[in-house]
GROMACS .gro file of C-alpha atoms in nm:
model
  317
    1MET     CA    1  -5.724  -2.581  -3.223
    2PRO     CA    2  -5.445  -2.340  -3.332
    3ARG     CA    3  -5.117  -2.483  -3.448
    4ASP     CA    4  -4.835  -2.484  -3.188
    5LEU     CA    5  -4.507  -2.411  -3.364
    6LYS     CA    6  -4.312  -2.512  -3.053
    7LEU     CA    7  -4.409  -2.874  -3.116
    8PRO     CA    8  -4.183  -3.038  -3.379
    9ASP     CA    9  -4.465  -3.235  -3.544
   10GLN     CA   10  -4.671  -2.919  -3.590
   11ARG     CA   11  -4.375  -2.698  -3.680
   12HIS     CA   12  -4.253  -2.939  -3.947
   13PRO     CA   13  -4.549  -3.156  -4.056
   14GLU     CA   14  -4.364  -3.250  -4.375
   15LYS     CA   15  -4.087  -3.405  -4.164
   16ALA     CA   16  -4.301  -3.570  -3.895
   17HIS     CA   17  -4.287  -3.916  -4.053
   18ARG     CA   18  -3.921  -3.902  -4.155
   19PRO     CA   19  -3.698  -4.147  -3.967
   20ASP     CA   20  -3.465  -3.987  -3.715
   21THR     CA   21  -3.118  -3.924  -3.851
   22PRO     CA   22  -2.807  -3.967  -3.634
   23ARG     CA   23  -2.670  -3.657  -3.463
   24LEU     CA   24  -2.293  -3.627  -3.450
   25LYS     CA   25  -2.129  -3.486  -3.140
   26LYS     CA   26  -2.026  -3.126  -3.194
   27PRO     CA   27  -1.652  -3.058  -3.189
   28ASP     CA   28  -1.508  -2.792  -2.959
   29TRP     CA   29  -1.475  -2.535  -3.238
   30ILE     CA   30  -1.852  -2.529  -3.299
   31ARG     CA   31  -1.964  -2.461  -2.940
   32VAL     CA   32  -2.105  -2.120  -2.841
   33LYS     CA   33  -2.223  -1.957  -2.517
   34ALA     CA   34  -2.592  -1.944  -2.429
   35PRO     CA   35  -2.758  -1.605  -2.500
   36SER     CA   36  -2.752  -1.363  -2.205
   37GLY     CA   37  -2.677  -1.005  -2.100
   38ASP     CA   38  -2.854  -0.670  -2.100
   39GLY     CA   39  -2.792  -0.602  -2.469
   40TYR     CA   40  -2.946  -0.935  -2.565
   41LYS     CA   41  -3.251  -0.868  -2.350
   42ALA     CA   42  -3.295  -0.513  -2.485
   43THR     CA   43  -3.288  -0.637  -2.846
   44ARG     CA   44  -3.536  -0.913  -2.765
   45GLU     CA   45  -3.773  -0.661  -2.603
   46ILE     CA   46  -3.766  -0.436  -2.911
   47MET     CA   47  -3.844  -0.734  -3.133
   48ARG     CA   48  -4.135  -0.835  -2.909
   49GLU     CA   49  -4.264  -0.478  -2.879
   50HIS     CA   50  -4.286  -0.445  -3.257
   51LYS     CA   51  -4.422  -0.799  -3.301
   52LEU     CA   52  -4.137  -0.889  -3.533
   53VAL     CA   53  -3.999  -1.229  -3.626
   54THR     CA   54  -3.624  -1.285  -3.656
   55VAL     CA   55  -3.445  -1.555  -3.848
   56CYS     CA   56  -3.200  -1.559  -3.556
   57GLU     CA   57  -3.464  -1.733  -3.343
   58GLU     CA   58  -3.667  -1.915  -3.607
   59ALA     CA   59  -3.367  -2.081  -3.769
   60GLY     CA   60  -3.189  -2.145  -3.439
   61CYS     CA   61  -2.877  -1.946  -3.529
   62PRO     CA   62  -2.581  -2.026  -3.300
   63ASN     CA   63  -2.468  -1.661  -3.306
   64VAL     CA   64  -2.789  -1.510  -3.166
   65GLY     CA   65  -2.633  -1.431  -2.828
   66GLU     CA   66  -2.337  -1.245  -2.975
   67CYS     CA   67  -2.537  -1.052  -3.235
   68TRP     CA   68  -2.831  -0.954  -3.014
   69SER     CA   69  -2.599  -0.839  -2.735
   70GLN     CA   70  -2.466  -0.585  -2.988
   71GLY     CA   71  -2.817  -0.479  -3.093
   72HIS     CA   72  -2.801  -0.665  -3.426
   73ALA     CA   73  -3.092  -0.881  -3.542
   74THR     CA   74  -3.196  -1.012  -3.881
   75MET     CA   75  -3.562  -0.930  -3.941
   76MET     CA   76  -3.766  -1.209  -4.103
   77ILE     CA   77  -4.070  -1.063  -4.274
   78MET     CA   78  -4.389  -1.206  -4.428
   79GLY     CA   79  -4.463  -1.427  -4.129
   80ASP     CA   80  -4.301  -1.721  -3.952
   81ILE     CA   81  -4.439  -2.001  -4.174
   82CYS     CA   82  -4.266  -2.090  -4.501
   83THR     CA   83  -4.429  -2.255  -4.802
   84ARG     CA   84  -4.116  -2.464  -4.866
   85GLY     CA   85  -3.991  -2.767  -4.674
   86CYS     CA   86  -3.612  -2.764  -4.713
   87THR     CA   87  -3.464  -3.052  -4.516
   88PHE     CA   88  -3.196  -2.837  -4.349
   89CYS     CA   89  -3.416  -2.551  -4.229
   90ASN     CA   90  -3.577  -2.500  -3.889
   91VAL     CA   91  -3.829  -2.236  -4.005
   92ALA     CA   92  -4.184  -2.372  -3.976
   93THR     CA   93  -4.349  -2.511  -4.290
   94GLY     CA   94  -4.714  -2.484  -4.393
   95ARG     CA   95  -4.980  -2.243  -4.514
   96PRO     CA   96  -4.891  -1.889  -4.402
   97ASP     CA   97  -5.127  -1.615  -4.290
   98ALA     CA   98  -5.204  -1.319  -4.516
   99LEU     CA   99  -4.931  -1.057  -4.551
  100ASP     CA  100  -4.941  -0.786  -4.282
  101VAL     CA  101  -4.958  -0.446  -4.452
  102PHE     CA  102  -4.833  -0.276  -4.134
  103GLU     CA  103  -4.521  -0.489  -4.106
  104PRO     CA  104  -4.290  -0.269  -4.320
  105GLY     CA  105  -4.357   0.023  -4.087
  106ARG     CA  106  -4.288  -0.186  -3.777
  107VAL     CA  107  -3.959  -0.306  -3.924
  108ALA     CA  108  -3.861   0.053  -4.001
  109ASP     CA  109  -3.950   0.162  -3.645
  110ALA     CA  110  -3.742  -0.118  -3.494
  111VAL     CA  111  -3.440  -0.040  -3.712
  112LYS     CA  112  -3.457   0.323  -3.603
  113LYS     CA  113  -3.498   0.230  -3.235
  114LEU     CA  114  -3.202  -0.010  -3.250
  115GLY     CA  115  -2.992   0.262  -3.416
  116LEU     CA  116  -2.854   0.019  -3.674
  117ASN     CA  117  -2.586   0.124  -3.921
  118HIS     CA  118  -2.664  -0.185  -4.130
  119VAL     CA  119  -2.973  -0.406  -4.129
  120VAL     CA  120  -3.042  -0.745  -4.285
  121ILE     CA  121  -3.402  -0.814  -4.387
  122THR     CA  122  -3.489  -1.167  -4.490
  123SER     CA  123  -3.814  -1.355  -4.537
  124VAL     CA  124  -3.984  -1.688  -4.563
  125ASP     CA  125  -4.075  -1.821  -4.907
  126ARG     CA  126  -4.427  -1.715  -5.007
  127ASP     CA  127  -4.521  -1.933  -5.303
  128ASP     CA  128  -4.884  -1.860  -5.213
  129VAL     CA  129  -4.849  -1.495  -5.322
  130ASP     CA  130  -4.845  -1.405  -5.692
  131ASP     CA  131  -4.522  -1.202  -5.673
  132GLY     CA  132  -4.360  -1.416  -5.402
  133GLY     CA  133  -4.381  -1.119  -5.168
  134ALA     CA  134  -4.156  -0.898  -5.381
  135ALA     CA  135  -4.373  -0.586  -5.340
  136HIS     CA  136  -4.380  -0.640  -4.963
  137ILE     CA  137  -4.001  -0.668  -4.952
  138ALA     CA  138  -3.965  -0.353  -5.164
  139GLN     CA  139  -4.206  -0.164  -4.938
  140THR     CA  140  -4.006  -0.270  -4.630
  141ILE     CA  141  -3.686  -0.140  -4.791
  142ARG     CA  142  -3.849   0.194  -4.873
  143ALA     CA  143  -4.005   0.231  -4.527
  144THR     CA  144  -3.671   0.158  -4.359
  145ARG     CA  145  -3.493   0.404  -4.588
  146ARG     CA  146  -3.739   0.679  -4.499
  147GLN     CA  147  -3.700   0.627  -4.124
  148SER     CA  148  -3.324   0.559  -4.123
  149PRO     CA  149  -3.166   0.719  -4.432
  150GLY     CA  150  -2.816   0.655  -4.301
  151THR     CA  151  -2.869   0.280  -4.252
  152THR     CA  152  -2.742   0.049  -4.523
  153ILE     CA  153  -2.992  -0.224  -4.614
  154GLU     CA  154  -2.922  -0.584  -4.708
  155VAL     CA  155  -3.202  -0.809  -4.827
  156LEU     CA  156  -3.185  -1.188  -4.824
  157THR     CA  157  -3.460  -1.288  -5.063
  158PRO     CA  158  -3.652  -1.596  -5.174
  159ASP     CA  159  -3.586  -1.732  -5.523
  160PHE     CA  160  -3.915  -1.607  -5.678
  161LEU     CA  161  -3.924  -1.940  -5.864
  162LYS     CA  162  -4.295  -1.926  -5.949
  163CYS     CA  163  -4.309  -1.554  -6.033
  164GLY     CA  164  -4.267  -1.336  -6.339
  165ALA     CA  165  -3.951  -1.134  -6.404
  166ASP     CA  166  -4.115  -0.823  -6.258
  167ALA     CA  167  -4.090  -0.969  -5.904
  168LEU     CA  168  -3.712  -0.946  -5.895
  169GLU     CA  169  -3.724  -0.612  -6.075
  170ALA     CA  170  -3.945  -0.468  -5.799
  171VAL     CA  171  -3.693  -0.558  -5.529
  172VAL     CA  172  -3.394  -0.427  -5.723
  173ALA     CA  173  -3.581  -0.102  -5.802
  174ALA     CA  174  -3.617  -0.041  -5.425
  175ARG     CA  175  -3.237  -0.010  -5.418
  176PRO     CA  176  -3.113  -0.226  -5.132
  177ASP     CA  177  -2.740  -0.181  -5.077
  178VAL     CA  178  -2.681  -0.558  -5.086
  179PHE     CA  179  -2.891  -0.821  -5.264
  180ASN     CA  180  -2.836  -1.160  -5.104
  181HIS     CA  181  -2.980  -1.492  -5.215
  182ASN     CA  182  -2.828  -1.812  -5.082
  183LEU     CA  183  -2.754  -2.111  -5.303
  184GLU     CA  184  -2.732  -2.308  -4.973
  185THR     CA  185  -2.555  -2.618  -5.109
  186VAL     CA  186  -2.395  -2.776  -5.416
  187PRO     CA  187  -2.625  -2.862  -5.710
  188GLY     CA  188  -2.596  -3.238  -5.665
  189LEU     CA  189  -2.757  -3.216  -5.320
  190TYR     CA  190  -3.054  -2.999  -5.422
  191PRO     CA  191  -3.304  -3.290  -5.459
  192GLU     CA  192  -3.253  -3.389  -5.095
  193VAL     CA  193  -3.163  -3.055  -4.935
  194ARG     CA  194  -3.366  -2.794  -5.129
  195PRO     CA  195  -3.631  -3.005  -5.307
  196GLY     CA  196  -3.852  -2.704  -5.384
  197ALA     CA  197  -3.573  -2.497  -5.540
  198ARG     CA  198  -3.360  -2.510  -5.856
  199TYR     CA  199  -2.986  -2.443  -5.845
  200PHE     CA  200  -2.951  -2.277  -6.183
  201HIS     CA  201  -3.263  -2.066  -6.129
  202SER     CA  202  -3.109  -1.928  -5.808
  203LEU     CA  203  -2.779  -1.868  -5.985
  204ARG     CA  204  -2.954  -1.688  -6.269
  205LEU     CA  205  -3.144  -1.475  -6.017
  206LEU     CA  206  -2.815  -1.343  -5.881
  207GLN     CA  207  -2.685  -1.282  -6.233
  208ARG     CA  208  -2.999  -1.085  -6.327
  209VAL     CA  209  -2.955  -0.852  -6.030
  210LYS     CA  210  -2.624  -0.740  -6.180
  211GLU     CA  211  -2.784  -0.701  -6.523
  212LEU     CA  212  -3.057  -0.482  -6.373
  213ASP     CA  213  -2.817  -0.277  -6.159
  214PRO     CA  214  -2.442  -0.336  -6.209
  215SER     CA  215  -2.361  -0.118  -5.907
  216MET     CA  216  -2.558  -0.331  -5.658
  217PHE     CA  217  -2.355  -0.562  -5.437
  218THR     CA  218  -2.458  -0.928  -5.463
  219LYS     CA  219  -2.399  -1.194  -5.205
  220SER     CA  220  -2.464  -1.567  -5.169
  221GLY     CA  221  -2.379  -1.843  -4.927
  222ILE     CA  222  -2.358  -2.217  -4.889
  223MET     CA  223  -2.339  -2.462  -4.599
  224VAL     CA  224  -2.086  -2.743  -4.585
  225GLY     CA  225  -2.101  -3.071  -4.398
  226LEU     CA  226  -2.412  -3.190  -4.583
  227GLY     CA  227  -2.228  -3.452  -4.789
  228GLU     CA  228  -2.063  -3.238  -5.057
  229ASP     CA  229  -1.699  -3.277  -5.160
  230ARG     CA  230  -1.434  -3.008  -5.204
  231GLN     CA  231  -1.447  -3.010  -5.584
  232ALA     CA  232  -1.821  -2.943  -5.580
  233VAL     CA  233  -1.769  -2.645  -5.346
  234LEU     CA  234  -1.499  -2.504  -5.574
  235GLN     CA  235  -1.737  -2.542  -5.870
  236VAL     CA  236  -2.005  -2.343  -5.683
  237MET     CA  237  -1.747  -2.068  -5.632
  238ASP     CA  238  -1.678  -2.065  -6.007
  239ASP     CA  239  -2.051  -2.055  -6.081
  240MET     CA  240  -2.098  -1.761  -5.845
  241ARG     CA  241  -1.811  -1.570  -6.002
  242ALA     CA  242  -1.953  -1.637  -6.350
  243ALA     CA  243  -2.272  -1.470  -6.220
  244ASP     CA  244  -2.058  -1.181  -6.090
  245VAL     CA  245  -2.141  -1.244  -5.723
  246ASP     CA  246  -1.931  -1.014  -5.503
  247PHE     CA  247  -1.947  -1.183  -5.163
  248ILE     CA  248  -1.951  -1.550  -5.064
  249THR     CA  249  -2.025  -1.694  -4.720
  250ILE     CA  250  -1.947  -2.055  -4.623
  251GLY     CA  251  -2.050  -2.202  -4.288
  252GLN     CA  252  -2.098  -2.536  -4.115
  253TYR     CA  253  -2.444  -2.693  -4.141
  254LEU     CA  254  -2.595  -2.768  -3.800
  255GLN     CA  255  -2.883  -3.013  -3.771
  256PRO     CA  256  -3.185  -2.851  -3.595
  257THR     CA  257  -3.364  -3.176  -3.498
  258PRO     CA  258  -3.329  -3.552  -3.563
  259LYS     CA  259  -3.594  -3.516  -3.837
  260HIS     CA  260  -3.376  -3.278  -4.038
  261HIS     CA  261  -3.099  -3.363  -4.282
  262ALA     CA  262  -2.809  -3.530  -4.104
  263VAL     CA  263  -2.471  -3.364  -4.059
  264ALA     CA  264  -2.242  -3.576  -4.274
  265ARG     CA  265  -1.936  -3.438  -4.096
  266TYR     CA  266  -1.797  -3.134  -3.919
  267VAL     CA  267  -1.562  -2.951  -4.151
  268THR     CA  268  -1.241  -2.848  -3.973
  269PRO     CA  269  -1.127  -2.485  -3.932
  270GLU     CA  270  -0.827  -2.571  -4.149
  271GLU     CA  271  -1.056  -2.678  -4.433
  272PHE     CA  272  -1.253  -2.355  -4.398
  273ALA     CA  273  -0.927  -2.161  -4.423
  274GLY     CA  274  -0.858  -2.351  -4.745
  275TYR     CA  275  -1.200  -2.256  -4.884
  276GLU     CA  276  -1.141  -1.894  -4.788
  277LYS     CA  277  -0.805  -1.888  -4.968
  278ALA     CA  278  -0.958  -2.047  -5.277
  279ALA     CA  279  -1.245  -1.797  -5.284
  280TRP     CA  280  -1.013  -1.496  -5.261
  281GLY     CA  281  -0.814  -1.648  -5.545
  282LYS     CA  282  -1.126  -1.667  -5.763
  283GLY     CA  283  -1.182  -1.293  -5.734
  284PHE     CA  284  -1.458  -1.238  -5.476
  285LEU     CA  285  -1.455  -0.890  -5.324
  286MET     CA  286  -1.544  -1.034  -4.982
  287VAL     CA  287  -1.521  -1.382  -4.830
  288SER     CA  288  -1.641  -1.519  -4.496
  289ALA     CA  289  -1.566  -1.888  -4.441
  290THR     CA  290  -1.562  -2.021  -4.085
  291PRO     CA  291  -1.756  -2.292  -3.900
  292LEU     CA  292  -1.990  -2.034  -3.741
  293THR     CA  293  -2.028  -1.812  -4.048
  294ARG     CA  294  -2.391  -1.740  -4.127
  295SER     CA  295  -2.532  -1.527  -4.406
  296SER     CA  296  -2.593  -1.222  -4.188
  297TYR     CA  297  -2.321  -1.279  -3.925
  298HIS     CA  298  -2.110  -0.961  -3.892
  299ALA     CA  299  -2.297  -0.829  -4.196
  300GLY     CA  300  -2.241  -0.463  -4.104
  301ASP     CA  301  -1.865  -0.495  -4.065
  302ASP     CA  302  -1.849  -0.709  -4.378
  303PHE     CA  303  -2.043  -0.447  -4.578
  304ALA     CA  304  -1.784  -0.184  -4.488
  305LYS     CA  305  -1.507  -0.419  -4.603
  306LEU     CA  306  -1.701  -0.500  -4.920
  307HIS     CA  307  -1.739  -0.131  -5.005
  308ALA     CA  308  -1.370  -0.067  -4.936
  309ALA     CA  309  -1.269  -0.363  -5.155
  310ARG     CA  310  -1.468  -0.226  -5.448
  311GLN     CA  311  -1.313   0.119  -5.407
  312ALA     CA  312  -0.967  -0.035  -5.400
  313LYS     CA  313  -1.042  -0.241  -5.711
  314LEU     CA  314  -1.172   0.065  -5.896
  315GLY     CA  315  -0.862   0.254  -5.791
  316ARG     CA  316  -0.643  -0.014  -5.944
  317ALA     CA  317  -0.841  -0.026  -6.268
   0.00000   0.00000   0.00000
């Protein structure tokens, strides 16, 4: 019998026997409208027509209604099953199917049909593939560039933890406009939040992108409300700046199901404003820190601001 990813026990077999964690009531500032409207429906139809997966749906993003109504969607390539079992994530866990060699072309077709000025392409982790899917990501970048040469491309990649150095090099050589890899949380919470990942490996990955191509924009994000304290968040900012990361995103963690990591607390808008001020003070070119901030939320507008900030900085130098 095929696996039904709509059933929690089959979607997250690694979490099926975890005790339920309490779910805090959402404050008013975290509530969003249900997806609707012609723009939302048109985007959904294009995704279905091209048999594409989006992280917007798979991860249960609260901003899906707003983004899809504007024709913006974050493509999630290499399937809808991840080889990792992070306790915060709603993407299904298990043994994925083989990579689809036609997928890069379908992504490129969808980007062209949507008429995107900026596209975010992310993926599941593929620890079952020798290069972690790096060649597939690079091929998707190149296919999209051929079909839509005027579209800027942002990739949100896995950590390539079990791969050789040439995996990252292949992605950078494909010349995305933005290389994004999320640290997700503070290092002290990695054993319980990202048990299959390593904080300093992810940090080093971002640093190596700049060593391979100093002109490439780098970006990373974390969630708050998982149990971290302010000092730990400020230390992550310092670590990112030491790795020359250009753009930081900070958003509120939302618990997908009772089997996932609990929300320790809802961080107030005032605290987010404090994080934003601190991040600007540490020298990031671009900062997005609000309760509903997600890695690819308003990515196109933010890319324009990022580019302008670099030009202004160069002009001052």
